[in-house]
JSON list of C-alpha atoms in Angstrom, two decimals:
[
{"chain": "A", "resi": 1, "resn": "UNK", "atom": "CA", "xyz": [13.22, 39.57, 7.24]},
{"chain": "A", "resi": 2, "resn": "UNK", "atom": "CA", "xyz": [12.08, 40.20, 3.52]},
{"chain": "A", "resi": 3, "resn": "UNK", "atom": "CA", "xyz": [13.35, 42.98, 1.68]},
{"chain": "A", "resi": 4, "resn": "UNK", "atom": "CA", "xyz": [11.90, 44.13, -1.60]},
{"chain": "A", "resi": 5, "resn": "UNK", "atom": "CA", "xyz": [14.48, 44.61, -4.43]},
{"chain": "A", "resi": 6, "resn": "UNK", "atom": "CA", "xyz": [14.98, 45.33, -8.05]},
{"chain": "A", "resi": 7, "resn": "UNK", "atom": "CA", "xyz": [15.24, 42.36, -10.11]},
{"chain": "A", "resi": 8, "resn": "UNK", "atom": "CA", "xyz": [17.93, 42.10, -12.77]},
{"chain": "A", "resi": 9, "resn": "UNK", "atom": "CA", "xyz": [16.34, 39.67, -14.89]},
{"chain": "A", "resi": 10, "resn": "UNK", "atom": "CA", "xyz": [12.55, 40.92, -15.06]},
{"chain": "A", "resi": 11, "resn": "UNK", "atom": "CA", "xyz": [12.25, 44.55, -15.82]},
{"chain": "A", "resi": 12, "resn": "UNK", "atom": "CA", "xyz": [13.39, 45.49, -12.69]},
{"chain": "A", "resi": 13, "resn": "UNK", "atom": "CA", "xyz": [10.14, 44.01, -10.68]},
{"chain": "A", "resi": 14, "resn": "UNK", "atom": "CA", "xyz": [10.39, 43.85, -7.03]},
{"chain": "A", "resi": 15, "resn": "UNK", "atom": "CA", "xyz": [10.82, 40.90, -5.68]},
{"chain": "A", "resi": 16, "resn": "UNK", "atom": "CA", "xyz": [11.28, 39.59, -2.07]},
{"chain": "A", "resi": 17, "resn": "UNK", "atom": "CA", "xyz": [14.89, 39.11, -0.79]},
{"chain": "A", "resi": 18, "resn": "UNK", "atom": "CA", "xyz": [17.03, 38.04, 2.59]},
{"chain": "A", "resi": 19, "resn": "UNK", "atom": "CA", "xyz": [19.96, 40.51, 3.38]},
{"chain": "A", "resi": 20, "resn": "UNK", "atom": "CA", "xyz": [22.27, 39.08, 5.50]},
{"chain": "A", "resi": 21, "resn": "UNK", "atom": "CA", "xyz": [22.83, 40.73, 8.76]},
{"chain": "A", "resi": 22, "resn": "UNK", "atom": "CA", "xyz": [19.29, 43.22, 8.24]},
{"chain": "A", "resi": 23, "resn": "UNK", "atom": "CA", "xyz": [17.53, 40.70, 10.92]},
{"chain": "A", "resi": 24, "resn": "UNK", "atom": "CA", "xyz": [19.82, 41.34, 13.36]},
{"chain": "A", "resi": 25, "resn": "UNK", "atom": "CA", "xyz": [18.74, 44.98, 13.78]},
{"chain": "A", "resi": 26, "resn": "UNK", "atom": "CA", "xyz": [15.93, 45.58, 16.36]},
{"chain": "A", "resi": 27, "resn": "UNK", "atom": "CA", "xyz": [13.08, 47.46, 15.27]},
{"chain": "A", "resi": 28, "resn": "UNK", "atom": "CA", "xyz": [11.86, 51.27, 16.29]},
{"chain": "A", "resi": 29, "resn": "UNK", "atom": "CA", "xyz": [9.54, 53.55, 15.21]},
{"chain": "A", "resi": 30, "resn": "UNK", "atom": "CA", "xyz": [10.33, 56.25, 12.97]},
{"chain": "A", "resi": 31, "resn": "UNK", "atom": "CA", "xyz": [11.21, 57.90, 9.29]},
{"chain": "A", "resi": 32, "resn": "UNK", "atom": "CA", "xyz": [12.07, 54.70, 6.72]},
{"chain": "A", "resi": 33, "resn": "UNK", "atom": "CA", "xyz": [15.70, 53.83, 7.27]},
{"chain": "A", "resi": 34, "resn": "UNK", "atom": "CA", "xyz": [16.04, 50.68, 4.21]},
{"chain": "A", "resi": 35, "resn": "UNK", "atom": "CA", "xyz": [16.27, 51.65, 0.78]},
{"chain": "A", "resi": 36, "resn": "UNK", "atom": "CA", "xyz": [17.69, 50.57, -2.35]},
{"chain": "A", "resi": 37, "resn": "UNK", "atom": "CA", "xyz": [20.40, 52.47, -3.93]},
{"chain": "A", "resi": 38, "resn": "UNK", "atom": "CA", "xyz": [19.55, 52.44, -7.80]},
{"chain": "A", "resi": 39, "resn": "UNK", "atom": "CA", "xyz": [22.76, 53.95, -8.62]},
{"chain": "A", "resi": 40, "resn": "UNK", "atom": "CA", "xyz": [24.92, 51.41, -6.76]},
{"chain": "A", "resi": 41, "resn": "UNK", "atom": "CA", "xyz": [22.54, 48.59, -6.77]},
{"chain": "A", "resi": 42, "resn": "UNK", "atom": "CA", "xyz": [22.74, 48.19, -3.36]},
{"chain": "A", "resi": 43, "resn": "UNK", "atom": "CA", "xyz": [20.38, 47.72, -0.03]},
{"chain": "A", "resi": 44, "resn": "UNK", "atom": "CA", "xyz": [21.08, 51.32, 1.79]},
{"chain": "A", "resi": 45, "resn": "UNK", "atom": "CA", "xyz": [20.44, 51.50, 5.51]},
{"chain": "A", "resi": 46, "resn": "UNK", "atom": "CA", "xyz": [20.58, 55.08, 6.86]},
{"chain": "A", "resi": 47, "resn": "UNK", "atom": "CA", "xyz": [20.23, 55.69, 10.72]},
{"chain": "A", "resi": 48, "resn": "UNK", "atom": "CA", "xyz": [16.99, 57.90, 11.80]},
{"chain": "A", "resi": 49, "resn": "UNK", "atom": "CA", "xyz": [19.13, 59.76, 14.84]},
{"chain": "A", "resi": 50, "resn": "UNK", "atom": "CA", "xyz": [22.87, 60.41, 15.27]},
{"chain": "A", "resi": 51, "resn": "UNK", "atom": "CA", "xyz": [24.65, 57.35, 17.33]},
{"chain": "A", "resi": 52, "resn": "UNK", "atom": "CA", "xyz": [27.83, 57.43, 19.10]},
{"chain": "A", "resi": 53, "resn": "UNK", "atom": "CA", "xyz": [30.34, 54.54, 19.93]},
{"chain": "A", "resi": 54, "resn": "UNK", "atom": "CA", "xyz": [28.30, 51.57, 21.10]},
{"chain": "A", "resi": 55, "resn": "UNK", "atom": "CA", "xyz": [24.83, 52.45, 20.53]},
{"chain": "A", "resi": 56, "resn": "UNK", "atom": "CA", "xyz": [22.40, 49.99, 19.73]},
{"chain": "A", "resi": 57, "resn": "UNK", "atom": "CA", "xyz": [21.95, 50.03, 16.10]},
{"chain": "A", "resi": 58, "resn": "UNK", "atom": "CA", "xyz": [17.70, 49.74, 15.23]},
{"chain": "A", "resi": 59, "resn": "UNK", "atom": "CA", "xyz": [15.70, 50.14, 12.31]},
{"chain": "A", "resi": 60, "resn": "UNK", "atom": "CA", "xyz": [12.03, 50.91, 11.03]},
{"chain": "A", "resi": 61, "resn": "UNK", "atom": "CA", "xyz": [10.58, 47.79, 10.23]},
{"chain": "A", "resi": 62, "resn": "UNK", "atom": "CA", "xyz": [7.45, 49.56, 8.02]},
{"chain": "A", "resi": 63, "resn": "UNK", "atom": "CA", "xyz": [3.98, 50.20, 9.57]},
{"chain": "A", "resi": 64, "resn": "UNK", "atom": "CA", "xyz": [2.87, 47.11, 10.19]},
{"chain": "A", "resi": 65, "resn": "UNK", "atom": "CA", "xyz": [0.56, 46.13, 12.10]},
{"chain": "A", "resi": 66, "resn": "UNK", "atom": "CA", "xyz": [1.65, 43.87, 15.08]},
{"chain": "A", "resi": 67, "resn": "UNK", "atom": "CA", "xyz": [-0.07, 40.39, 13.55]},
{"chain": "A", "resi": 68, "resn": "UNK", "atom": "CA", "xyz": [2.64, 40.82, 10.87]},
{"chain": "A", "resi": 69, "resn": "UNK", "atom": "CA", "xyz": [5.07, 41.95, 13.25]},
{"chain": "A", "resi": 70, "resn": "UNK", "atom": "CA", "xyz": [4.74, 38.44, 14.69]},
{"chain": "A", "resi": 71, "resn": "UNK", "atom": "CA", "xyz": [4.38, 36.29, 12.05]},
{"chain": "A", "resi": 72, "resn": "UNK", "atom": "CA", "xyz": [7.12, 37.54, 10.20]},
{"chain": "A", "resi": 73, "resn": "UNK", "atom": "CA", "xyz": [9.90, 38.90, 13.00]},
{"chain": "A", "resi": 74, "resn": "UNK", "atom": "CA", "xyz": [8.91, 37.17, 16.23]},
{"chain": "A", "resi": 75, "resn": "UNK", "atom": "CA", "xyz": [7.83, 40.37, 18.38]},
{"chain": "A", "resi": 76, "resn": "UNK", "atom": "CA", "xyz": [4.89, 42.66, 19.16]},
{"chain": "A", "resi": 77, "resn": "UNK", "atom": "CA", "xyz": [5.53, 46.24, 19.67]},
{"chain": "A", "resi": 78, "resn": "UNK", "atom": "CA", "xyz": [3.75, 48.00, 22.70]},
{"chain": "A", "resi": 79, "resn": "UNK", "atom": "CA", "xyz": [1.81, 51.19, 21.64]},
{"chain": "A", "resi": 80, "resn": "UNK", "atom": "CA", "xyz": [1.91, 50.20, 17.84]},
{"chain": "A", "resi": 81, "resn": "UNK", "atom": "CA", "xyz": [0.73, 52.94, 16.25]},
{"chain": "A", "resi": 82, "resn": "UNK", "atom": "CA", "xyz": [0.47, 51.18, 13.11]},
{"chain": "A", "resi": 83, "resn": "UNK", "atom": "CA", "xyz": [-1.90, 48.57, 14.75]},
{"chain": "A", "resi": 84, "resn": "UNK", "atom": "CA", "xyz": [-4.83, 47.65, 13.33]},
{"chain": "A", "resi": 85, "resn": "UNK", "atom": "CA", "xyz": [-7.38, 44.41, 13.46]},
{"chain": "A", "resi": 86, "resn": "UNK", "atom": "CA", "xyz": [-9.26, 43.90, 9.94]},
{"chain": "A", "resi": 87, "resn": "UNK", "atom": "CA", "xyz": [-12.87, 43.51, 10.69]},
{"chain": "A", "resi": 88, "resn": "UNK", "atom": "CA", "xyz": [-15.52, 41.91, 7.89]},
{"chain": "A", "resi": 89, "resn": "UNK", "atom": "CA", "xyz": [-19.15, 42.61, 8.17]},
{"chain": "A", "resi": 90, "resn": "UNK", "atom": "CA", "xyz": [-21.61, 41.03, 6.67]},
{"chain": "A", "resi": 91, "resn": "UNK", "atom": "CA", "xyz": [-25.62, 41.20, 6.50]},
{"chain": "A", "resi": 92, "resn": "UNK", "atom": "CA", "xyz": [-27.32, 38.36, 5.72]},
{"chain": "A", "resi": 93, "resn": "UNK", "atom": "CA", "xyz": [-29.16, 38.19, 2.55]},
{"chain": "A", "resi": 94, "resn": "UNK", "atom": "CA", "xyz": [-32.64, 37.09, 3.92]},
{"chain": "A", "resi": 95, "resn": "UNK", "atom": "CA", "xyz": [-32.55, 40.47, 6.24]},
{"chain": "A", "resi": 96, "resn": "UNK", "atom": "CA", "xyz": [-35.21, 42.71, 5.19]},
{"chain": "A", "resi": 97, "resn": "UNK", "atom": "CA", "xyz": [-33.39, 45.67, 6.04]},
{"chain": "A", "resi": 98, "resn": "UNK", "atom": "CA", "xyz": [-29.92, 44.33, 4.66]},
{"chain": "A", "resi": 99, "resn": "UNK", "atom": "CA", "xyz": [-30.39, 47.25, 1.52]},
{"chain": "A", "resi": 100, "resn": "UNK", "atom": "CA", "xyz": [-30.47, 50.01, 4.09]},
{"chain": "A", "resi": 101, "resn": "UNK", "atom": "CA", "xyz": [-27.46, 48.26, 6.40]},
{"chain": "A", "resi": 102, "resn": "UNK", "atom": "CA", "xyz": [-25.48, 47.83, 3.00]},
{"chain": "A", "resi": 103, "resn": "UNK", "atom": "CA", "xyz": [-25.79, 51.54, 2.26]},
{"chain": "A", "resi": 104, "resn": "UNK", "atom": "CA", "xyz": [-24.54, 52.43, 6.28]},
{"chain": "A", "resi": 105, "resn": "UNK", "atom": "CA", "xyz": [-21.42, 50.09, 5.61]}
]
């Protein structure tokens, strides 16, 4: 799992990074739980509910919908509210009604 992170050598720019250990929690829906600590440089995670002894630790992986869900951590979620399938519609240009259709989409 990709985390996005200050960079120390370009102006701070975000850039992509692994943090050890951060795949290991499971993923569930809530409030954002990673950040980055600007003061101590340092990937914060911060649990969304109190946990006792021996609780399962989890984490919200971002809305994403569950394609990337898959490609880039393995797993669908059931009743993804963040869900979505990108659709692309297009009217051919030798339809003579493609200016009104273009104008509906």
């Amino acid at each position: 799992r990709q985390n996005m992170v200050p960079s120390r050598s370009y102006d701070d720019a975000l850039l992509p990074a692994l943090v050890p250990a951060w795949d290991m929690m499971n993923h569930c829906s809530g409030p954002g739980s990673t950040s980055f600590d600007e003061d101590t440089r340092t990937v914060a995670f911060r649990a969304i509910r109190t946990l006792r002894a021996g609780d399962p630790i989890a984490m919200f992986y971002g809305p994403r919908p569950n394609s990337e869900l898959l490609m880039y951590s393995g797993f669908v979620h059931t009743g993804n509210v963040h869900d979505h399938i990108p659709v692309s519609l297009q009217i051919s240009g030798a339809d003579p009604l493609k200016r009104i259709k273009d104008m509906v989409l």
